[in-house]
XYZ file of C-alpha atoms in Angstrom:
652
model
C -11.738 -43.346 118.335
C -8.552 -42.702 116.354
C -6.404 -39.696 117.122
C -6.846 -36.686 114.782
C -4.189 -36.272 112.103
C -1.771 -33.393 112.646
C -1.604 -32.081 109.079
C 0.935 -29.380 109.990
C 3.381 -32.036 111.228
C 2.571 -34.180 108.194
C 3.347 -31.248 105.923
C 6.708 -30.734 107.660
C 7.434 -34.428 107.236
C 6.821 -34.315 103.500
C 8.885 -31.129 103.247
C 11.780 -32.969 104.880
C 11.541 -35.680 102.220
C 11.716 -33.274 99.255
C 15.506 -33.751 98.773
C 14.969 -37.509 98.321
C 12.829 -37.098 95.203
C 9.440 -38.220 93.957
C 9.730 -41.973 94.505
C 10.519 -41.665 98.238
C 7.728 -39.132 98.617
C 5.231 -41.387 96.860
C 6.180 -44.375 99.015
C 5.569 -42.367 102.187
C 2.311 -40.986 100.789
C 1.132 -44.544 100.093
C 1.956 -45.562 103.672
C 0.341 -42.499 105.192
C -2.819 -42.476 103.109
C -3.789 -45.840 104.645
C -4.342 -44.252 108.047
C -5.842 -40.922 106.920
C -9.640 -41.040 106.614
C -11.272 -39.516 103.571
C -12.663 -36.000 103.682
C -16.371 -36.277 104.421
C -17.851 -32.809 104.791
C -20.765 -31.019 103.175
C -20.000 -27.748 101.417
C -20.994 -24.762 103.518
C -22.996 -23.116 100.679
C -24.700 -20.549 102.891
C -24.999 -16.827 102.563
C -21.648 -15.063 102.721
C -20.491 -13.961 106.151
C -17.266 -12.185 105.185
C -16.493 -8.959 103.378
C -17.062 -8.674 99.679
C -13.934 -8.661 97.500
C -14.181 -5.331 95.660
C -11.568 -6.105 92.998
C -13.103 -9.468 92.135
C -16.516 -7.836 91.953
C -15.250 -5.349 89.353
C -13.979 -8.087 87.035
C -16.785 -10.568 87.716
C -17.629 -12.097 84.305
C -21.044 -11.624 82.755
C -21.364 -15.390 82.324
C -20.552 -16.067 85.979
C -23.019 -17.775 88.334
C -26.020 -15.628 89.168
C -26.818 -14.799 92.760
C -23.227 -15.276 93.981
C -20.681 -12.717 95.109
C -16.890 -12.901 95.724
C -15.791 -12.973 99.366
C -12.385 -11.845 100.598
C -9.721 -14.424 101.525
C -6.293 -13.907 103.047
C -3.694 -13.449 100.313
C -0.675 -15.480 101.470
C -0.297 -17.693 98.358
C -2.427 -20.351 100.081
C -5.581 -18.639 98.836
C -6.917 -21.566 96.753
C -7.134 -23.760 99.847
C -8.312 -20.896 102.043
C -11.114 -20.160 99.590
C -12.225 -23.790 99.490
C -11.963 -24.015 103.290
C -14.350 -21.064 103.580
C -16.808 -22.872 101.304
C -16.517 -26.163 103.203
C -16.654 -24.979 106.799
C -17.274 -21.227 106.808
C -13.703 -20.254 107.775
C -10.130 -20.683 106.494
C -8.848 -23.074 109.172
C -8.728 -26.131 106.877
C -6.283 -24.667 104.334
C -3.262 -26.724 105.510
C -5.251 -29.975 105.473
C -6.574 -29.243 101.974
C -3.080 -28.495 100.649
C -1.679 -31.718 102.117
C -4.587 -33.781 100.759
C -4.231 -32.188 97.319
C -0.499 -32.956 97.306
C -1.157 -36.573 98.253
C -3.808 -36.867 95.525
C -1.430 -35.513 92.859
C 1.473 -37.591 94.146
C -0.554 -40.813 94.100
C -2.074 -40.192 90.635
C 0.639 -38.214 88.890
C 0.414 -40.212 85.663
C -3.381 -39.864 85.548
C -3.303 -36.075 85.883
C -0.674 -35.947 83.140
C -3.016 -37.804 80.793
C -5.260 -35.675 78.558
C -7.859 -38.439 78.435
C -8.293 -38.299 82.218
C -8.577 -34.501 82.192
C -11.213 -34.791 79.442
C -13.142 -37.100 81.747
C -13.101 -34.408 84.452
C -13.813 -31.367 82.276
C -15.073 -32.562 78.895
C -12.272 -30.633 77.129
C -9.276 -31.823 75.109
C -5.800 -30.335 74.871
C -5.022 -29.230 78.421
C -1.363 -30.266 78.194
C -0.749 -28.337 74.976
C -2.666 -25.282 76.153
C -1.784 -24.859 79.842
C 0.995 -27.222 80.974
C 3.996 -25.058 80.085
C 2.369 -21.901 81.471
C 1.392 -23.696 84.707
C 4.666 -25.538 85.457
C 8.305 -24.583 84.977
C 9.449 -26.805 82.116
C 12.422 -24.742 80.992
C 14.829 -23.997 83.842
C 14.282 -26.857 86.297
C 15.180 -29.633 83.857
C 17.820 -29.827 81.178
C 16.252 -31.809 78.366
C 16.035 -30.963 74.692
C 13.037 -33.244 74.154
C 9.772 -31.383 74.780
C 7.947 -34.418 76.163
C 10.733 -35.135 78.678
C 10.812 -31.501 79.746
C 7.070 -31.495 80.290
C 7.110 -34.743 82.262
C 9.928 -33.678 84.561
C 8.570 -30.165 84.948
C 5.150 -31.608 85.840
C 6.738 -33.961 88.380
C 8.672 -31.051 89.947
C 5.418 -29.071 90.139
C 3.616 -31.961 91.821
C 6.374 -32.227 94.432
C 6.298 -28.454 95.055
C 2.587 -28.593 95.869
C 3.406 -29.426 99.507
C 5.388 -26.211 99.964
C 3.459 -23.501 101.849
C 2.821 -20.497 99.628
C 3.404 -22.371 96.383
C 1.241 -20.952 93.585
C -1.725 -23.052 92.480
C -2.961 -23.741 88.948
C -5.682 -25.723 87.150
C -4.125 -29.083 88.029
C -4.442 -28.275 91.718
C -8.134 -27.493 91.188
C -8.551 -30.831 89.380
C -7.023 -32.690 92.333
C -8.939 -30.572 94.859
C -12.236 -31.575 93.208
C -11.356 -35.247 93.734
C -10.280 -34.532 97.321
C -13.614 -32.983 98.314
C -15.625 -35.280 95.959
C -17.688 -32.294 94.914
C -18.002 -30.475 91.544
C -16.006 -27.256 91.248
C -16.714 -24.483 88.767
C -13.618 -22.442 87.976
C -14.735 -18.872 87.187
C -12.217 -16.890 85.139
C -12.654 -13.150 84.387
C -13.489 -12.248 80.797
C -11.026 -9.374 80.405
C -9.087 -7.960 77.481
C -5.434 -8.953 77.297
C -5.922 -12.392 78.890
C -2.682 -14.362 78.465
C -4.284 -17.832 78.489
C -7.130 -19.513 76.677
C -10.131 -18.703 78.863
C -11.973 -21.805 77.620
C -9.650 -24.019 79.673
C -9.806 -21.821 82.795
C -13.534 -21.025 82.947
C -14.641 -24.642 83.255
C -16.876 -26.973 85.266
C -14.993 -29.894 86.892
C -16.755 -33.099 87.887
C -14.684 -35.425 90.144
C -14.388 -39.182 89.698
C -16.623 -39.974 92.661
C -19.310 -37.384 93.357
C -20.487 -37.646 96.951
C -21.990 -34.149 97.143
C -24.157 -32.696 94.392
C -23.676 -29.072 95.519
C -21.466 -27.114 93.140
C -18.658 -25.000 94.596
C -17.424 -21.880 92.833
C -13.854 -20.553 92.849
C -12.905 -17.338 91.067
C -9.496 -16.273 89.739
C -8.706 -12.661 90.574
C -5.898 -10.286 91.560
C -4.921 -8.812 94.920
C -4.468 -5.328 93.446
C -6.641 -3.219 91.214
C -4.148 -3.303 88.338
C -4.407 -2.560 84.663
C -6.204 -5.461 83.013
C -3.942 -5.464 79.974
C -1.880 -8.621 80.131
C -4.059 -9.895 82.993
C -2.389 -12.595 85.101
C -4.351 -13.718 88.185
C -2.548 -14.251 91.491
C -5.418 -14.818 93.898
C -8.480 -17.021 94.477
C -11.736 -16.075 96.182
C -14.827 -18.179 96.900
C -18.169 -17.265 95.356
C -20.888 -17.415 97.987
C -24.663 -16.822 97.764
C -25.425 -13.127 98.015
C -26.627 -11.583 101.254
C -30.101 -10.084 100.962
C -29.847 -6.290 101.174
C -32.474 -4.265 103.018
C -34.133 -1.866 100.628
C -34.582 1.634 102.020
C -37.260 3.616 100.146
C -37.582 7.384 99.673
C -39.939 9.256 102.028
C -43.692 9.149 101.573
C -45.038 12.384 100.102
C -47.872 12.419 102.590
C -45.532 12.915 105.531
C -42.660 15.210 106.337
C -41.018 12.835 108.782
C -37.922 10.619 108.344
C -37.507 7.884 105.721
C -39.913 4.961 105.934
C -38.128 1.583 105.899
C -41.290 -0.464 105.545
C -42.139 0.535 101.972
C -41.452 -1.955 99.235
C -39.672 -0.986 95.979
C -42.981 -1.250 94.135
C -44.673 1.129 96.551
C -41.835 3.612 96.205
C -42.212 3.741 92.445
C -45.948 4.276 92.718
C -45.577 7.096 95.231
C -42.887 8.736 93.139
C -45.103 8.658 90.072
C -47.961 10.232 92.038
C -45.638 12.964 93.279
C -44.478 13.756 89.751
C -48.080 13.986 88.493
C -48.968 16.245 91.381
C -46.027 18.532 90.638
C -47.014 18.734 86.968
C -50.493 19.768 87.925
C -49.288 22.439 90.333
C -46.556 24.089 88.278
C -47.173 27.393 90.028
C -46.193 25.911 93.393
C -42.734 26.980 94.567
C -42.519 24.582 97.546
C -39.346 22.408 97.432
C -39.110 18.764 98.443
C -37.580 18.429 101.923
C -35.226 15.527 101.071
C -33.136 15.692 97.933
C -29.853 14.359 96.423
C -27.724 11.852 98.359
C -30.171 11.822 101.240
C -32.356 9.546 99.132
C -29.688 6.778 99.523
C -28.347 4.996 102.614
C -24.567 4.341 102.949
C -23.261 1.147 104.534
C -20.056 0.406 106.412
C -17.141 -0.556 104.132
C -14.236 -2.824 105.214
C -11.905 -0.518 103.285
C -12.353 2.002 106.077
C -10.723 -0.414 108.532
C -7.717 -0.779 106.232
C -7.280 3.020 106.217
C -8.211 3.608 109.879
C -7.649 0.496 112.061
C -9.696 1.978 114.882
C -12.830 2.010 112.695
C -14.639 -1.328 112.569
C -18.100 -2.614 111.732
C -20.817 -1.980 114.286
C -23.206 -4.600 115.562
C -25.887 -1.923 115.785
C -26.633 -1.860 112.051
C -24.972 -1.752 108.654
C -25.486 2.019 108.602
C -23.196 2.530 111.625
C -19.475 2.245 112.257
C -17.779 1.684 115.620
C -14.780 3.691 116.846
C -12.641 1.594 119.194
C -10.842 4.700 120.469
C -13.974 6.552 121.517
C -15.971 3.340 122.086
C -18.979 4.748 120.284
C -21.209 3.597 117.415
C -21.790 6.443 114.963
C -24.108 6.824 111.975
C -22.626 6.756 108.475
C -25.856 6.451 106.456
C -25.923 10.041 105.197
C -22.391 10.803 103.967
C -20.576 7.481 104.223
C -16.815 7.883 104.441
C -17.137 11.608 105.072
C -18.928 10.828 108.349
C -15.844 8.822 109.353
C -13.460 11.643 108.410
C -15.514 14.178 110.307
C -15.431 12.016 113.434
C -11.675 11.441 113.125
C -11.128 15.202 113.067
C -13.145 15.906 116.229
C -11.363 17.063 119.382
C -12.876 14.170 121.352
C -11.320 11.569 119.065
C -7.964 13.345 118.985
C -7.784 13.541 122.794
C -8.793 9.891 123.209
C -6.103 8.855 120.723
C -3.406 10.666 122.720
C -4.588 9.052 125.955
C -4.546 5.558 124.444
C -0.962 5.964 123.254
C 0.224 6.599 126.827
C -1.811 3.845 128.508
C -1.195 0.127 128.549
C -4.104 -2.179 128.008
C -4.860 -5.095 130.309
C -3.684 -7.449 127.569
C -0.376 -5.601 127.249
C 0.151 -5.687 131.016
C -0.566 -9.413 131.248
C 1.567 -10.084 128.200
C 4.473 -8.195 129.774
C 4.263 -10.271 132.946
C 3.934 -13.459 130.912
C 6.954 -12.540 128.782
C 9.077 -12.013 131.908
C 8.076 -15.418 133.272
C 8.719 -17.013 129.874
C 12.246 -15.579 129.847
C 12.988 -17.105 133.246
C 11.580 -20.461 132.137
C 13.667 -20.296 128.972
C 16.828 -19.653 131.017
C 16.081 -22.613 133.322
C 15.464 -24.948 130.381
C 18.610 -23.804 128.559
C 20.767 -24.396 131.638
C 19.306 -27.875 132.052
C 20.052 -28.559 128.373
C 23.631 -27.348 128.856
C 24.210 -29.676 131.795
C 22.970 -32.650 129.785
C 24.859 -31.831 126.582
C 28.094 -31.188 128.524
C 27.652 -34.367 130.594
C 27.867 -32.438 133.879
C 26.340 -33.702 137.140
C 23.009 -32.203 138.199
C 24.632 -31.347 141.531
C 26.309 -28.427 139.721
C 22.880 -26.776 139.450
C 22.890 -26.130 143.220
C 25.614 -23.521 142.762
C 23.952 -21.612 139.913
C 21.271 -19.844 141.988
C 23.641 -17.804 144.155
C 26.285 -17.611 141.418
C 23.988 -15.973 138.859
C 22.648 -13.493 141.393
C 26.220 -12.538 142.275
C 27.461 -12.266 138.683
C 24.354 -10.543 137.273
C 22.961 -8.390 140.107
C 21.011 -6.152 137.694
C 19.274 -8.993 135.845
C 15.651 -9.734 136.694
C 16.053 -13.169 135.127
C 18.993 -13.995 137.423
C 16.997 -12.872 140.461
C 14.101 -15.163 139.532
C 16.293 -18.122 138.529
C 15.693 -20.904 141.062
C 16.357 -24.506 139.934
C 18.731 -26.689 141.915
C 19.499 -30.323 141.252
C 15.953 -31.488 142.041
C 14.153 -29.026 139.772
C 16.746 -29.483 137.023
C 16.197 -33.239 137.159
C 12.447 -32.680 136.864
C 12.923 -30.335 133.900
C 15.061 -32.889 132.080
C 12.997 -35.988 132.879
C 9.544 -34.442 132.986
C 9.695 -31.864 130.185
C 12.684 -32.185 127.862
C 12.773 -35.972 127.597
C 9.078 -36.407 126.623
C 9.257 -33.481 124.204
C 12.291 -34.687 122.254
C 11.281 -38.334 122.433
C 7.735 -37.666 121.186
C 9.098 -35.559 118.359
C 11.492 -38.362 117.371
C 8.791 -41.038 117.616
C 6.369 -39.061 115.431
C 9.031 -38.710 112.754
C 9.966 -42.402 112.947
C 6.348 -43.342 112.328
C 6.373 -41.740 108.875
C 10.057 -41.375 107.872
C 12.722 -43.984 107.048
C 15.196 -44.532 109.872
C 18.135 -46.751 110.847
C 18.908 -48.279 114.261
C 22.216 -48.926 116.012
C 22.689 -50.806 119.279
C 25.321 -52.598 121.341
C 25.017 -54.413 124.664
C 26.731 -53.515 127.905
C 29.071 -55.844 129.805
C 27.429 -58.624 131.828
C 28.244 -57.198 135.250
C 24.754 -56.457 136.529
C 21.306 -57.950 136.887
C 20.174 -56.580 133.531
C 21.941 -56.049 130.231
C 21.536 -52.550 128.765
C 21.090 -52.121 125.010
C 20.929 -48.417 124.098
C 18.947 -47.706 120.902
C 20.236 -44.837 118.774
C 18.372 -43.655 115.684
C 19.747 -42.144 112.500
C 16.997 -40.151 110.741
C 16.373 -37.033 108.675
C 15.248 -34.515 111.284
C 12.624 -32.223 109.731
C 13.142 -29.665 112.504
C 16.915 -29.452 111.963
C 16.728 -29.895 108.207
C 19.500 -32.512 108.148
C 20.288 -36.129 109.007
C 20.873 -36.452 112.747
C 21.496 -39.120 115.391
C 19.147 -39.302 118.400
C 18.850 -41.525 121.456
C 15.502 -43.327 121.550
C 15.491 -45.516 124.672
C 17.373 -48.103 126.723
C 16.239 -51.663 125.969
C 16.834 -53.825 129.059
C 17.227 -57.611 128.922
C 17.975 -60.248 131.553
C 19.901 -62.562 129.215
C 22.172 -62.543 126.208
C 20.435 -64.856 123.750
C 19.161 -63.615 120.394
C 15.527 -64.122 121.436
C 15.947 -62.127 124.662
C 17.863 -59.300 123.033
C 15.445 -58.942 120.118
C 12.468 -59.167 122.473
C 13.826 -56.198 124.434
C 14.486 -54.191 121.251
C 11.145 -55.078 119.635
C 9.285 -54.328 122.860
C 10.785 -50.849 122.925
C 9.932 -50.186 119.245
C 6.413 -51.586 119.605
C 5.662 -49.619 122.780
C 5.946 -46.397 120.755
C 3.958 -47.897 117.841
C 6.895 -47.380 115.478
C 6.532 -49.538 112.334
C 9.390 -51.864 111.395
C 8.464 -51.159 107.754
C 10.181 -47.751 108.003
C 13.463 -49.288 109.226
C 16.061 -49.366 106.435
C 19.220 -50.471 108.285
C 20.467 -51.823 111.611
C 24.013 -51.426 112.934
C 25.259 -54.060 115.415
C 28.422 -55.836 116.561
C 29.822 -58.714 114.490
C 29.105 -61.500 116.976
C 26.981 -64.532 116.039
C 24.188 -63.518 118.378
C 23.814 -60.321 116.295
C 24.477 -61.335 112.689
C 24.376 -65.156 112.698
C 22.579 -66.788 109.780
C 20.380 -69.153 111.778
C 19.286 -67.599 115.056
C 20.302 -64.009 115.649
C 18.968 -60.487 115.974
C 19.347 -60.188 112.200
C 17.066 -63.156 111.472
C 14.397 -61.847 113.849
C 14.501 -58.363 112.322
C 14.402 -59.833 108.802
C 11.217 -61.642 109.806
C 9.685 -58.224 110.533
C 11.100 -56.464 107.450
C 13.122 -58.444 104.947
C 14.425 -55.233 103.292
C 16.471 -54.134 106.340
C 20.206 -53.880 105.638
C 22.489 -55.135 108.420
C 25.830 -53.433 108.811
C 28.472 -54.968 111.080
C 30.712 -52.800 113.217
C 33.421 -51.392 110.953
C 35.608 -50.542 113.934
C 35.702 -54.229 114.809
C 36.662 -55.052 111.240
C 39.551 -52.567 111.261
C 40.676 -53.753 114.692
C 40.677 -57.409 113.678
C 42.513 -56.562 110.449
C 45.300 -54.743 112.292
C 45.552 -57.569 114.851
C 45.905 -60.143 112.054
C 48.598 -58.033 110.386
C 50.552 -57.813 113.668
C 50.287 -61.606 114.127
C 51.606 -62.176 110.586
C 54.555 -59.873 111.304
C 55.328 -61.776 114.518
C 55.228 -65.161 112.759
C 57.500 -63.942 109.961
C 60.123 -61.951 111.891
C 59.747 -63.219 115.452
C 59.133 -59.635 116.550
C 55.956 -59.033 118.554
C 55.001 -55.384 118.266
C 52.198 -55.669 120.838
C 54.554 -57.070 123.477
C 57.012 -54.227 122.805
C 54.318 -51.586 123.350
C 53.263 -53.212 126.635
C 56.881 -53.549 127.872
C 57.757 -49.921 127.084
C 54.674 -48.667 128.900
C 55.282 -50.694 132.096
C 59.030 -49.823 132.079
C 58.219 -46.153 132.679
C 54.779 -46.395 134.304
C 55.699 -46.639 138.012
C 59.131 -44.967 137.976
C 59.388 -41.208 138.274
C 63.204 -41.499 137.983
C 63.055 -43.240 134.603
C 60.550 -40.688 133.310
C 62.820 -37.796 134.354
C 65.826 -39.405 132.660
C 63.784 -39.959 129.483
C 62.775 -36.289 129.599
C 66.493 -35.353 129.541
C 67.047 -37.526 126.465
C 64.070 -35.981 124.669
C 65.500 -32.511 125.369
C 68.908 -33.664 124.087
C 67.318 -35.034 120.891
C 65.316 -31.812 120.486
C 61.950 -33.540 120.951
C 58.940 -32.858 123.135
C 58.404 -35.203 126.057
C 55.167 -37.174 125.732
C 53.642 -39.679 128.069
C 53.950 -43.300 126.951
C 50.492 -44.710 126.169
C 49.203 -48.079 127.284
C 48.128 -50.681 124.742
C 45.227 -52.955 125.701
C 44.492 -55.803 123.327
C 40.746 -55.717 124.010
C 40.453 -51.985 123.339
C 39.753 -51.138 119.729
C 42.452 -49.387 117.739
C 44.687 -48.590 120.730
C 47.682 -50.242 119.003
C 47.841 -47.544 116.350
C 47.884 -44.764 118.936
C 50.615 -46.376 121.052
C 52.848 -47.087 118.025
C 52.403 -43.486 116.808
C 53.413 -42.126 120.229
C 56.541 -44.344 120.355
C 57.564 -43.355 116.829
C 57.311 -39.650 117.720
C 59.887 -40.241 120.499
C 61.841 -43.036 118.790
C 65.197 -41.188 118.770
C 64.901 -40.345 122.473
C 63.842 -43.878 123.443
C 66.600 -45.480 121.387
C 69.277 -43.266 123.000
C 67.826 -43.957 126.421
C 67.880 -47.753 126.113
C 71.362 -47.791 124.504
C 72.956 -45.550 127.128
C 71.260 -46.566 130.370
C 71.594 -49.686 132.559
C 68.517 -51.885 132.259
C 68.994 -54.166 135.218
C 69.519 -57.235 133.025
C 66.181 -57.019 131.155
C 66.866 -59.007 128.002
C 63.789 -57.649 126.205
C 65.454 -54.246 125.834
C 68.876 -55.563 124.737
């Protein structure tokens, strides 16, 4: 069974690719869509289980679907996908997956969704681009084009890319793509209000996807999060339309009894009894007896979710719809007679007031456990941060043995310092057992879906195995920038191209990282690395022919400077490398010569600097040694002219 797709990580990955533009995004979508299974789920289509959306109910159009009611969804600008998630699975947990799938659908078929003929196939209507495109996507400020068609195309492309952003507003094109994602017809219900700023014909529409796998129709309604003036109506919220919940009918009392209301009477029976009562009262006009139940008592009030918004301690009761539950007093109370006034009366009672004061001074069990957990988390955070500091500063783990007593001595009042305990053993476990897997797994997951480049170089052949560290250059979605990370150490027992590539490929394959995402490899300039016939480059090219190989530029600069020095020696007979070596060894083992040179530097008004050693096999050391000699050239010249040199002809 394949591992489930982490759509939150996938969304972060696509967000990290936004700066690279549409083409890079589309290429990664094409690669990723191969391993993501299609959405195969039946619409929920059951009676609503949430709270009714009061605002949407007020503007529900007369031509809307019968027997359905709007249900509240969380208004965080992801409401389109939250509403559809509630229809598909009864809750809003799928909203991230639906947004990612909708983005991938639009990204893959951008040209189709820009085509009016394709939209006519989905909706049966013509003219969507002319009617809605410019009001749905920003075609004026994001692109600088005078041509209307170019502005629309680029604005549409920018809108498609922005679909992956959390909280990005949705429009009709997102509903079109969402219908194809769920393979189920969607009816877009748009309020019929005065002052509508768009053509309602294109918003209040039935959408049939390309491939219909489910015949059930889903309903999404455009609404507003606030009860605003409907002039100039612009929706900013989506709610699902769900089948209405059957309401229990409570009838008026039977005239033959003086007891409480009878809940078993049907509406038809109530009407009949009421008519009989009216006839009886007409016949006995002289009777002055009043009916026992009158006015609002004839109706039964239900709990309203608006009460919870005003008083958080008031919630729905499981006892019945005619009760509310007070979490402060831990009591279920009746609200059938006066509704919200029953709640206000209870809130004003002395019992509720006293319980509220007591709760403010007491900690709950959750708060107590959370406090203890937070303290432990702070200690763990300190231990992890110290382990990270040791690694990043390249300090030995043995230093951790001194931190326990040191922190307690420096910070005697800190509870974190008192609980801090790791020595070298625990610090090693934190690094190898916790930090290494965390950072490596994060890097591997990004390499599986993002383009990356590799760089490696082998160690000297002075051991049983040759070490080839693999470093990765990649756009880190967590840091929001291109970063370099260490992946692993590829070990080989030989130095041939086959053995080296086998070690590198084994490391890449063990993490299931595709070579297709590799864009470049950086290696040394030796034949075993970049040779045309049998090298690491030829083996990598066999995996991915598009990989760019970059030789070591430091080697190139070093070889260039060495060739220039050889040309100078052949032309003038002066060997600059020999001079640098001779000057270094002249002063290296003689404290007396160094002290005399220091006197000459003081005389020449220069600072004394140590003479550096040039090594021909060390890259770019010649430039540093020449620069150091030139900074003390006046002092060195005076020294060698004035002092006895024991017959050394090289300094004559």
